[in-house]
GROMACS .gro file of C-alpha atoms in nm:
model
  281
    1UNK     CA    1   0.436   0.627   1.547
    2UNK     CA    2   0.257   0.386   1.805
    3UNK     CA    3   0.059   0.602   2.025
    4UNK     CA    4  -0.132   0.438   2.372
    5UNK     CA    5  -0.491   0.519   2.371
    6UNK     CA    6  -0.870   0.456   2.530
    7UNK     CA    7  -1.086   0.209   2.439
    8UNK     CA    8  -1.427   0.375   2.504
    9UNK     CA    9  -1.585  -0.013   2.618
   10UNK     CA   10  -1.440   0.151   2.970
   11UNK     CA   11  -1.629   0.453   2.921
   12UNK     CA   12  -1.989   0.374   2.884
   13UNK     CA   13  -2.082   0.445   3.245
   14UNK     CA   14  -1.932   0.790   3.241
   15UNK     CA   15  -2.073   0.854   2.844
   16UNK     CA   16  -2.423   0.748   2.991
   17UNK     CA   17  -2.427   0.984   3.278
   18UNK     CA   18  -2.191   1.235   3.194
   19UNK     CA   19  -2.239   1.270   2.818
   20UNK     CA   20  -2.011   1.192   2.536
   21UNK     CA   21  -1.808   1.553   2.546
   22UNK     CA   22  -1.742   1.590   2.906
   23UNK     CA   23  -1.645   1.231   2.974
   24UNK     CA   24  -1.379   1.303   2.695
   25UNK     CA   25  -1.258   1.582   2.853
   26UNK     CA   26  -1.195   1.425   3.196
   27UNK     CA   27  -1.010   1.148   2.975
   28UNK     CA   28  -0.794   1.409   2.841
   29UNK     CA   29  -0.717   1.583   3.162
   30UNK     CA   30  -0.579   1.264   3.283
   31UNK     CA   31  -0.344   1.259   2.973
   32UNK     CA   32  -0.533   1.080   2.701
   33UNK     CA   33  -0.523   1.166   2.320
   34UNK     CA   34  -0.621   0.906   2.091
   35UNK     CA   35  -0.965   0.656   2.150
   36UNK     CA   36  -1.156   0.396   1.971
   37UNK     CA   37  -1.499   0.435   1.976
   38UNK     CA   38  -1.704   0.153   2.133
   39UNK     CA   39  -1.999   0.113   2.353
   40UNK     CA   40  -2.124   0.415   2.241
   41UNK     CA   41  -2.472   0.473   2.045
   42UNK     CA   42  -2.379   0.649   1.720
   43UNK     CA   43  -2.725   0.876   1.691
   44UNK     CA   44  -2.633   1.182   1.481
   45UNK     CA   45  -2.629   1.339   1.821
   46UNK     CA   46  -2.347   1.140   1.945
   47UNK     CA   47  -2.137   1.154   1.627
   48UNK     CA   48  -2.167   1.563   1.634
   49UNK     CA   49  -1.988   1.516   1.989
   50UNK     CA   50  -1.753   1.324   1.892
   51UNK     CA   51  -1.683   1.528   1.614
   52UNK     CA   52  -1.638   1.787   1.872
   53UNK     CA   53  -1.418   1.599   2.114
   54UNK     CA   54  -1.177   1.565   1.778
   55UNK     CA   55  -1.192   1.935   1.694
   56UNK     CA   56  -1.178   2.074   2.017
   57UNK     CA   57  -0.991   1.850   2.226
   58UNK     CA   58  -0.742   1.724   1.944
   59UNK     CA   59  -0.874   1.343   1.994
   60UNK     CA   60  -0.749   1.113   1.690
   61UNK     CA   61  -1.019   0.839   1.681
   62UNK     CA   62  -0.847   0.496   1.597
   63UNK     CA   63  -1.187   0.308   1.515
   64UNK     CA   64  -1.555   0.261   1.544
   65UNK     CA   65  -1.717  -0.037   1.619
   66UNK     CA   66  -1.945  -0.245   1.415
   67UNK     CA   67  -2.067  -0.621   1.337
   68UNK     CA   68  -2.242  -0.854   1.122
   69UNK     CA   69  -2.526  -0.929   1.346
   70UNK     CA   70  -2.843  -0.701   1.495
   71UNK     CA   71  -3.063  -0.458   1.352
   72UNK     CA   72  -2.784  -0.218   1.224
   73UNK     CA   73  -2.486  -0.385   1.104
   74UNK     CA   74  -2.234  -0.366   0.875
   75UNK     CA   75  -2.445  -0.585   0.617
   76UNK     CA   76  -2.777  -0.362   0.651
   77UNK     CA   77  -2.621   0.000   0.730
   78UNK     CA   78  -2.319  -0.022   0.526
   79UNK     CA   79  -2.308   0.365   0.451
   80UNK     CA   80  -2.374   0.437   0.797
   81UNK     CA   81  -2.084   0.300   0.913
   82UNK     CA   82  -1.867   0.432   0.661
   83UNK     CA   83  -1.964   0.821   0.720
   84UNK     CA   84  -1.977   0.792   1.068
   85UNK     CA   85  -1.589   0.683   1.016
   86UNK     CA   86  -1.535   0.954   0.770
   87UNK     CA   87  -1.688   1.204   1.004
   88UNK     CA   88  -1.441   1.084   1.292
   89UNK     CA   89  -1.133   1.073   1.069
   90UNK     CA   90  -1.087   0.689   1.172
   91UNK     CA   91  -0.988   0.454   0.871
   92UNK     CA   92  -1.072   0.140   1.069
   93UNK     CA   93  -1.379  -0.063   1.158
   94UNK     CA   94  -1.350  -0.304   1.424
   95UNK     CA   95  -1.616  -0.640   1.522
   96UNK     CA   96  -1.572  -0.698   1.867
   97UNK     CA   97  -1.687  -1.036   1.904
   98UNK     CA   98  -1.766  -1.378   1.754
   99UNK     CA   99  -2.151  -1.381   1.715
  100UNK     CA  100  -2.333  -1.629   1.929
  101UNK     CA  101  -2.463  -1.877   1.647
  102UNK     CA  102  -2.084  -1.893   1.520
  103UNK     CA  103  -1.909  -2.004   1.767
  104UNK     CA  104  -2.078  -2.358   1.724
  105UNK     CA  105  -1.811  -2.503   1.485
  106UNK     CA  106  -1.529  -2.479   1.246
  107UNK     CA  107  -1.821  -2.447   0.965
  108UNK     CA  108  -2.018  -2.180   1.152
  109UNK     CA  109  -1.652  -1.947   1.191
  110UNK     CA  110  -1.589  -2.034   0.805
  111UNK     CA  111  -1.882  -1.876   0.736
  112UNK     CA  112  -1.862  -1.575   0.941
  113UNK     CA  113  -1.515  -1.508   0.824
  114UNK     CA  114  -1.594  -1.537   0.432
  115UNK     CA  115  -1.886  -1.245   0.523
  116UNK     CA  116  -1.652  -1.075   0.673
  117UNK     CA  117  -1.415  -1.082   0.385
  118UNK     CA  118  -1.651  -0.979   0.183
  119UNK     CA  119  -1.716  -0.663   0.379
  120UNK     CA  120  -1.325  -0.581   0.410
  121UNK     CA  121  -1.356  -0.582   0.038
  122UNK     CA  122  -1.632  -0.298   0.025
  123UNK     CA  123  -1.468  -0.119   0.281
  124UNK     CA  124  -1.150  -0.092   0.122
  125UNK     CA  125  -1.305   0.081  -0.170
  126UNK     CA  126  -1.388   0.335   0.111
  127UNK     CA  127  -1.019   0.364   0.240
  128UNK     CA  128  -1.136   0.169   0.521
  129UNK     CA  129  -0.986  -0.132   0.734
  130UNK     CA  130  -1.187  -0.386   0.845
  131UNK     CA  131  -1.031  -0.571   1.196
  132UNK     CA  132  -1.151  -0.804   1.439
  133UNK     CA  133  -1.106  -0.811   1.809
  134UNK     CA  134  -1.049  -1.153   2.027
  135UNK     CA  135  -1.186  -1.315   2.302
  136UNK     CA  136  -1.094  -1.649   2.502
  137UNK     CA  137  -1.353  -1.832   2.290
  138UNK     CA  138  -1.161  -1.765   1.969
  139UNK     CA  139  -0.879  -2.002   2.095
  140UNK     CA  140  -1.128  -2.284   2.126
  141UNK     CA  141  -0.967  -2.589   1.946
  142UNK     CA  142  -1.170  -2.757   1.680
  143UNK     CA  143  -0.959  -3.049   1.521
  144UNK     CA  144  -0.642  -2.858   1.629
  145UNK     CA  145  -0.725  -2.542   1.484
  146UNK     CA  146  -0.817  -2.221   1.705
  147UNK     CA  147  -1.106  -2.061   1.519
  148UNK     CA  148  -0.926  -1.751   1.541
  149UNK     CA  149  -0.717  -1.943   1.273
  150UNK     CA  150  -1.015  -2.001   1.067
  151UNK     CA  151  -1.107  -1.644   1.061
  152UNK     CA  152  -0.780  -1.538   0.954
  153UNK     CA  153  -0.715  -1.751   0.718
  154UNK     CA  154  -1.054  -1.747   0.531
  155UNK     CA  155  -1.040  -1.375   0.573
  156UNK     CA  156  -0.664  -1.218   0.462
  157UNK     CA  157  -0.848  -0.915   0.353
  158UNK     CA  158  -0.884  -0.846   0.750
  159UNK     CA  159  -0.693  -0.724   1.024
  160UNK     CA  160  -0.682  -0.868   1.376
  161UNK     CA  161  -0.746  -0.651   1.725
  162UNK     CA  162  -0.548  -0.896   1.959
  163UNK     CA  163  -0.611  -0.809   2.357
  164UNK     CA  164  -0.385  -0.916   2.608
  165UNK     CA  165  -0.617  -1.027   2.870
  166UNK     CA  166  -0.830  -1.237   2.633
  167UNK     CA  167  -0.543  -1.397   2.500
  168UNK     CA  168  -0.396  -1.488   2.803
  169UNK     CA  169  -0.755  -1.613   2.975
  170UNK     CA  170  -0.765  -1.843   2.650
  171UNK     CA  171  -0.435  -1.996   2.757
  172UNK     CA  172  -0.196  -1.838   2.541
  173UNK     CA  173   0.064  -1.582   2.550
  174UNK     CA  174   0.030  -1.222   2.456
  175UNK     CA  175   0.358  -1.194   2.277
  176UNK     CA  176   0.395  -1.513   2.098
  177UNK     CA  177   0.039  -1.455   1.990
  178UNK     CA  178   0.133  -1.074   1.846
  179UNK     CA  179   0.437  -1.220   1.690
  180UNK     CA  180   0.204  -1.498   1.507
  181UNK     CA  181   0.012  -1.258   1.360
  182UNK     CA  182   0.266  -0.999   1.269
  183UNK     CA  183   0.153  -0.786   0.952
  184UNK     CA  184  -0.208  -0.803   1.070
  185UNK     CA  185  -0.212  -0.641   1.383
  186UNK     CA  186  -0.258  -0.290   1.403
  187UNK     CA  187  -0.445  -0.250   1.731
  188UNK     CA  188  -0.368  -0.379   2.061
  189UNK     CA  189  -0.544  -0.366   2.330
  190UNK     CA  190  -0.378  -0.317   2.685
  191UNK     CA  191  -0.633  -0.498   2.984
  192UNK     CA  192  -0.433  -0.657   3.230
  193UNK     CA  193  -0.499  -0.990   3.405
  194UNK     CA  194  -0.534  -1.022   3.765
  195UNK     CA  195  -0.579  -1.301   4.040
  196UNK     CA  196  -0.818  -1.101   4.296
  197UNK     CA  197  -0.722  -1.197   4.681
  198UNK     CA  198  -1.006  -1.354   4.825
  199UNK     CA  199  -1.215  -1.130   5.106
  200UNK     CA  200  -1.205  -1.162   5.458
  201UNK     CA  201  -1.523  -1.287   5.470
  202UNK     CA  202  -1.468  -1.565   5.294
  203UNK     CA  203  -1.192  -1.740   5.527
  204UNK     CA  204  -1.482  -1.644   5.808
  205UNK     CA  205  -1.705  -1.833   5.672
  206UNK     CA  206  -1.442  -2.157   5.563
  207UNK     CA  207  -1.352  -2.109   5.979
  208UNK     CA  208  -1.752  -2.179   6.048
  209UNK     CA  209  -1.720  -2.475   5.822
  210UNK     CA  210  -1.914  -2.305   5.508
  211UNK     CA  211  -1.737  -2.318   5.186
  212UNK     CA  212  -2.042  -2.160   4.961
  213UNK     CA  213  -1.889  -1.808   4.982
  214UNK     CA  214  -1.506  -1.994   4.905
  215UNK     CA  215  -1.660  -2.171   4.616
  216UNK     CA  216  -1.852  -1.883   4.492
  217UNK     CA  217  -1.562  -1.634   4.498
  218UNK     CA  218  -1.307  -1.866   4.355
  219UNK     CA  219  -1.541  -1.891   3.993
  220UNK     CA  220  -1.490  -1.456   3.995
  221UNK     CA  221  -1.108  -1.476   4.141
  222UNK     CA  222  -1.008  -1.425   3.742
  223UNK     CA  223  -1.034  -1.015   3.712
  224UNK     CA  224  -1.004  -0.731   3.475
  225UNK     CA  225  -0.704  -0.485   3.594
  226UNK     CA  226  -0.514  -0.162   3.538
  227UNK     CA  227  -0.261  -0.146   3.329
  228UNK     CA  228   0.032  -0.239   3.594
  229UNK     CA  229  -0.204  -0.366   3.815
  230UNK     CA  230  -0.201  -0.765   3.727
  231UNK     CA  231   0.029  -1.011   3.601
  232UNK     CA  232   0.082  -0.933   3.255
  233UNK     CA  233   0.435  -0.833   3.088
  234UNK     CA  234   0.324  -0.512   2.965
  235UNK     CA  235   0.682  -0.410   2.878
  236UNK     CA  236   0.734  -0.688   2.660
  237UNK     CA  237   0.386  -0.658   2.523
  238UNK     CA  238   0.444  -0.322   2.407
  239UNK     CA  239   0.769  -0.363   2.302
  240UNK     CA  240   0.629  -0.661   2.051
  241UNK     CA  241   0.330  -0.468   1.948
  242UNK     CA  242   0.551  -0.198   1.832
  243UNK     CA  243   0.793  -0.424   1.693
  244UNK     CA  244   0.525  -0.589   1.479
  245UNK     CA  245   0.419  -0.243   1.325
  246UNK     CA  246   0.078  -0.195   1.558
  247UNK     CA  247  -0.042   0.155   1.573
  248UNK     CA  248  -0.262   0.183   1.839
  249UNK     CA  249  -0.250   0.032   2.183
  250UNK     CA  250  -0.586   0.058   2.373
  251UNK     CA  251  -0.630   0.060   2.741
  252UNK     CA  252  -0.919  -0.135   2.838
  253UNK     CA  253  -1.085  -0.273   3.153
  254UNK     CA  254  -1.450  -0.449   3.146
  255UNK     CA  255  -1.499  -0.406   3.514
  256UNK     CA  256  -1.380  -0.156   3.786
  257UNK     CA  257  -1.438  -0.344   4.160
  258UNK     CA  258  -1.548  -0.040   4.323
  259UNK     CA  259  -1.372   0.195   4.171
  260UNK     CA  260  -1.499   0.444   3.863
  261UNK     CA  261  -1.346   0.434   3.513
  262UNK     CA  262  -1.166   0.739   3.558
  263UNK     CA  263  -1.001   0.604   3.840
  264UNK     CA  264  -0.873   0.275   3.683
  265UNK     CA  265  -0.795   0.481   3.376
  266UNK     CA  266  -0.557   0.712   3.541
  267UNK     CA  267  -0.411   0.456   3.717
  268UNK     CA  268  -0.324   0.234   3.400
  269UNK     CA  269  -0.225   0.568   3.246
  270UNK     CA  270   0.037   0.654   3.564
  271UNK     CA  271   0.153   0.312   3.548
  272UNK     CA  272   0.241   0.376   3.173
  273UNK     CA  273   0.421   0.671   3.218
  274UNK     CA  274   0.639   0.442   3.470
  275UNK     CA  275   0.732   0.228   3.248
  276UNK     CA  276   0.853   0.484   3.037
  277UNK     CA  277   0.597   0.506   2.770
  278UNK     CA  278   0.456   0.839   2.826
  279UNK     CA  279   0.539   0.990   2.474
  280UNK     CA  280   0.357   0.715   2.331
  281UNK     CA  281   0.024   0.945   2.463
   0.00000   0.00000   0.00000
């Protein structure tokens, strides 16, 4: 079954000043039961706690988070990564982004994707699923090919992570870009898209003749939103998603606009429930 969960991206504020356990907690008052872990430092401290938060709060963890890059990756801490899954119960590791250095060209992705083919591989042995999550960049055309392309096809061993608002910013559609990569999607993540209404301040100042504060607010009118909150067809998102086999959907949002993560969170998860996919949680 499909369930809706967190992505914990949203949560590192709250995990940074309220501590792994108790952040978890407020996320499961609010109706929460399944997360993928991101954004969070995974010192054997932080690991026992989330241990915890599965045992005592009946949290399924979806994934952890890893890469190819830094000074622990996937490449240099490989058994790290795979006990901190096996601790968690999650059978998936998820990369979250392109690396810098290979976004440069079609070569530079080819590359990239045959490492991370070869990791898939390794990880499989370990009962483990190697995915990777989008951004806008990855729909950057090179010769008529996205470099998402590239990755997949260099890399069948690995699954994709697609998120709605990063597809959509890169100029595509959610749903036609699910159903494109049907059989390799089994996380989704839910961030809405939404075209902020510019401040008061700003027509104020276009009234005194200044367009500065017009022209700056216009390059930030793009925004992260609830679930519900933008202009995204979450209905027929989740409806392909589930369609296509996807097992966990992830609400996300990078940035809050004066509100607090809890907030937004219970507002995408209210929203949800509205559309009528409340036993999803």
């Amino acid at each position: 079954m499909t369930r809706i969960g967190v992505q914990c991206f949203t949560l590192r504020e709250e995990i940074a000043s309220r501590g792994v356990y108790d952040t978890f907690r407020a996320v499961h008052d609010i109706g929460y039961r399944t997360a993928e872990v991101s954004a969070v430092p995974m010192t054997a401290a932080n690991v026992a706690e989330l241990v915890r938060v599965r045992d005592e709060l009946g949290f399924e963890f979806a994934s952890i988070s890893g890469g190819l890059t830094g000074d622990e990756s996937l490449l240099n801490a490989f058994d790290k990564f795979t006990a901190d899954a096996k601790a968690l119960g999650a059978d998936m590791i998820r990369i979250g982004m392109l690396p810098p250095a290979a976004m440069r060209d079609p070569a530079t992705v080819a590359a990239f994707a045959d490492e991370c083919e070869r990791v898939a591989v390794r990880l499989a042995d370990h009962g483990i699923r190697l995915h990777y999550h989008n951004h806008h960049v990855d729909f950057a055309k090179y010769e008529g090919r996205y470099l998402l392309d590239v990755i997949a096809e260099r890399s069948p061993s690995v699954g994709l992570e697609i998120d709605a608002h990063w597809v959509q910013r890169g100029g595509l559609d959610p749903v036609r870009t699910l159903r494109k990569y049907a059989g390799r999607v089994a996380m989704v993540h839910l961030k809405d898209y939404r075209i902020a209404n510019l401040p008061d301040e700003v027509y104020a100042a276009l009234d005194a003749g200044e367009d500065g504060p017009w022209r700056e607010a216009m390059g930030g009118i793009v925004q992260f939103a609830e679930v519900g909150e933008g202009n995204l067809d979450f209905p027929s998102i989740i409806e392909t998603a589930i369609a296509i086999g996807a097992d966990h959907l992830l609400v996300e949002q990078d940035e809050f606009y004066g509100r607090t993560a809890l907030e937004c969170l219970t507002t995408s998860y209210l929203n949800l429930v509205a559309m009528g996919y409340g036993e999803l949680f």
